[in-house]
C-alpha positions as MATLAB code, in Angstrom:
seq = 'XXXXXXXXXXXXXXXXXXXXXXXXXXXXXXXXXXXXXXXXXXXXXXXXXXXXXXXXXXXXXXXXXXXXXXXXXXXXXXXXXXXXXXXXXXXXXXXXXXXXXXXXXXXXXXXXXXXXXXXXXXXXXXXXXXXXXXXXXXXXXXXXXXXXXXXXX';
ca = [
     -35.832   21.707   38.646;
     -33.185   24.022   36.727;
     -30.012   21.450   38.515;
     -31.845   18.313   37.273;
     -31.805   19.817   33.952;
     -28.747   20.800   34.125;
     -27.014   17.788   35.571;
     -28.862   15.643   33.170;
     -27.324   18.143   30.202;
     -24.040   17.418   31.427;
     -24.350   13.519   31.388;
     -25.969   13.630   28.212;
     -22.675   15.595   26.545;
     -20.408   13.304   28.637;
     -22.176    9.955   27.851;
     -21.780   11.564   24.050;
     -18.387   12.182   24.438;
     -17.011    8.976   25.523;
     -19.335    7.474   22.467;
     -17.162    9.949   20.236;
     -13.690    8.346   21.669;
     -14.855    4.857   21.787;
     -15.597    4.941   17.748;
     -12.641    7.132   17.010;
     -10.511    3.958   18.794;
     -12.230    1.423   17.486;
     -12.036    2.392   14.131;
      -7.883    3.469   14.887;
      -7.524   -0.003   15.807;
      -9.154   -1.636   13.013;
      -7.466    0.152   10.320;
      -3.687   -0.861   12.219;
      -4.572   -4.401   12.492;
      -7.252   -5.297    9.489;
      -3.964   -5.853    7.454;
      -2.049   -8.222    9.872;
      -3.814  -11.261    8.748;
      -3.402  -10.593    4.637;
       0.107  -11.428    4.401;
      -1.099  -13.881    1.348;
       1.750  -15.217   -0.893;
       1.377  -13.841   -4.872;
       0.820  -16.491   -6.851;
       3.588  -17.428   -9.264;
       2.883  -17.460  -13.232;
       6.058  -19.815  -13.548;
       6.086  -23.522  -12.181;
       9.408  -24.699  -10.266;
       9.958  -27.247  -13.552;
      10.176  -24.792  -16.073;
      12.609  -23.057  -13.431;
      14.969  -26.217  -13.357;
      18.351  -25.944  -15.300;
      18.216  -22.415  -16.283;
      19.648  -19.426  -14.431;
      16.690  -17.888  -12.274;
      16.178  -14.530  -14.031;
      16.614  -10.897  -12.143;
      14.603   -7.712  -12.939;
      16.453   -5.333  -14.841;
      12.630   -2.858  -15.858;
      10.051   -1.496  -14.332;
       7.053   -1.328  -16.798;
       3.497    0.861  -16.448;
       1.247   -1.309  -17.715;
      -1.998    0.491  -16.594;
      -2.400    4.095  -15.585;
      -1.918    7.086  -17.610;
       1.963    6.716  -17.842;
       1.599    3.238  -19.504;
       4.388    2.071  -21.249;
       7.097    3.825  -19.793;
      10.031    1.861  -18.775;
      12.464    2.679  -16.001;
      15.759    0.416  -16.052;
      16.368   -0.454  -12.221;
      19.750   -0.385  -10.973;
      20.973   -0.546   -7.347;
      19.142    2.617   -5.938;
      15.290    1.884   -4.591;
      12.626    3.102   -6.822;
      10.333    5.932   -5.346;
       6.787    6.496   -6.625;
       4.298    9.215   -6.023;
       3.098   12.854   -6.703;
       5.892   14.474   -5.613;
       8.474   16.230   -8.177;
      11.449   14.051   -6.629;
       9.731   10.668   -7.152;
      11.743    8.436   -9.645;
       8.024    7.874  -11.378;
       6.023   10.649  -10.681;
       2.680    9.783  -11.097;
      -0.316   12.447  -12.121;
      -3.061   10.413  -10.490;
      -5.067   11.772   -7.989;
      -5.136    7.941   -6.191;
      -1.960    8.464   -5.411;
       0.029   10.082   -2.333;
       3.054   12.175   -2.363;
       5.245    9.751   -1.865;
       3.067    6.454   -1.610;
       5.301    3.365   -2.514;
       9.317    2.740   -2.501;
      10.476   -0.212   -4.669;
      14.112   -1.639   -3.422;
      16.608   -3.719   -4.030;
      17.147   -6.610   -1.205;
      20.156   -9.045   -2.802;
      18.853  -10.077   -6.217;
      15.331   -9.784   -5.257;
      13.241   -6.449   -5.301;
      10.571   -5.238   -2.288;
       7.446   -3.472   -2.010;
       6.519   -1.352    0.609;
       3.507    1.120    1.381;
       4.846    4.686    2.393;
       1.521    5.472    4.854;
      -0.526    6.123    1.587;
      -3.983    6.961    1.746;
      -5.027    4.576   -0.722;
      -2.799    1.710   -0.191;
      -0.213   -0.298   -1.959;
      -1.436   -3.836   -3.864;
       0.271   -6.850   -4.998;
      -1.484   -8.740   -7.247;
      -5.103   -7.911   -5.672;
      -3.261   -8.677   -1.926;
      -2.597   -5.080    0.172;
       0.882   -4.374    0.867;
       1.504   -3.670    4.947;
       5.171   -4.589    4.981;
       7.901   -4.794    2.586;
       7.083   -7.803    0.047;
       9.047   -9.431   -2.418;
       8.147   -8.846   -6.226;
       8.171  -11.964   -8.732;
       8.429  -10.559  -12.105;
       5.453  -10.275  -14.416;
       3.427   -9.583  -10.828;
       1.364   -6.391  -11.004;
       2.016   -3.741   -8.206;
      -1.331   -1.413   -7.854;
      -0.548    2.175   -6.780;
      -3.488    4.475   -7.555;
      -4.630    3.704  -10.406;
      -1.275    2.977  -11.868;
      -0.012   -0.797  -12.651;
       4.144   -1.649  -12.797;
       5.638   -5.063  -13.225;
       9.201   -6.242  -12.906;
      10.312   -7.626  -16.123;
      14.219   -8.699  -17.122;
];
């Protein structure tokens, strides 16, 4: 009577632990490839006509507009942005939303990309999660924490 106990024990703790691994991989696997199918386009605030016959125009500021650095303007040159908790970030942010070093913002040509750094809390463009480096329009609001930047010339 003391095996069957035993034996049953054992199976019960098994049957467990395989319960355990199957939720820890399921939810490993949903949280890799629950992004894959939000690569949505930011919308544009200016239409291709008002675009026509003027020279397209390139980023030269990165603005907070929402956070508790708001209003502080960094002029972007040719080196990639960095932005997080840490001491070395180029904006170091005091929000508790934010990693250590959650976001890098760099220049690709004349254009200027987003990417996530493995933060905790993610990366957003304009309301869309950031899983691979994007493309910024200007006047489009980046989300890191609870901080807000926008490209402006």
């Amino acid at each position: 009577m003391q095996g069957l106990i035993l034996q049953l024990t054992r199976a019960g703790f098994l049957l467990i632990l395989w319960l355990f691994v199957w939720a820890v991989l399921r939810t490993l696997r949903s949280d890799i490839y629950a992004a894959s199918g939000l690569r949505v386009a930011p919308r544009s605030r200016t239409s291709p006509v008002s675009l026509q016959g003027r020279k397209a125009k390139v980023a030269k500021q990165l603005v907070v507009t929402q956070g508790s650095l708001a209003g502080t303007r960094i002029t972007l040159g040719s080196q990639p942005v960095l932005m997080g908790r840490a001491d070395d970030s180029t904006l170091v942010l005091t929000d508790d939303y934010a990693s250590t070093r959650h976001a890098r913002l760099s220049p690709r040509g004349g254009d200027w990309y987003v990417e996530d750094l493995g933060s905790t809390n993610g990366t957003y463009l304009d309301r869309a999660k950031v899983t691979t480096a994007v493309r910024v329009p200007l006047g489009t609001p980046v989300r890191v924490g609870k901080t807000v930047i926008e490209l402006r010339p």
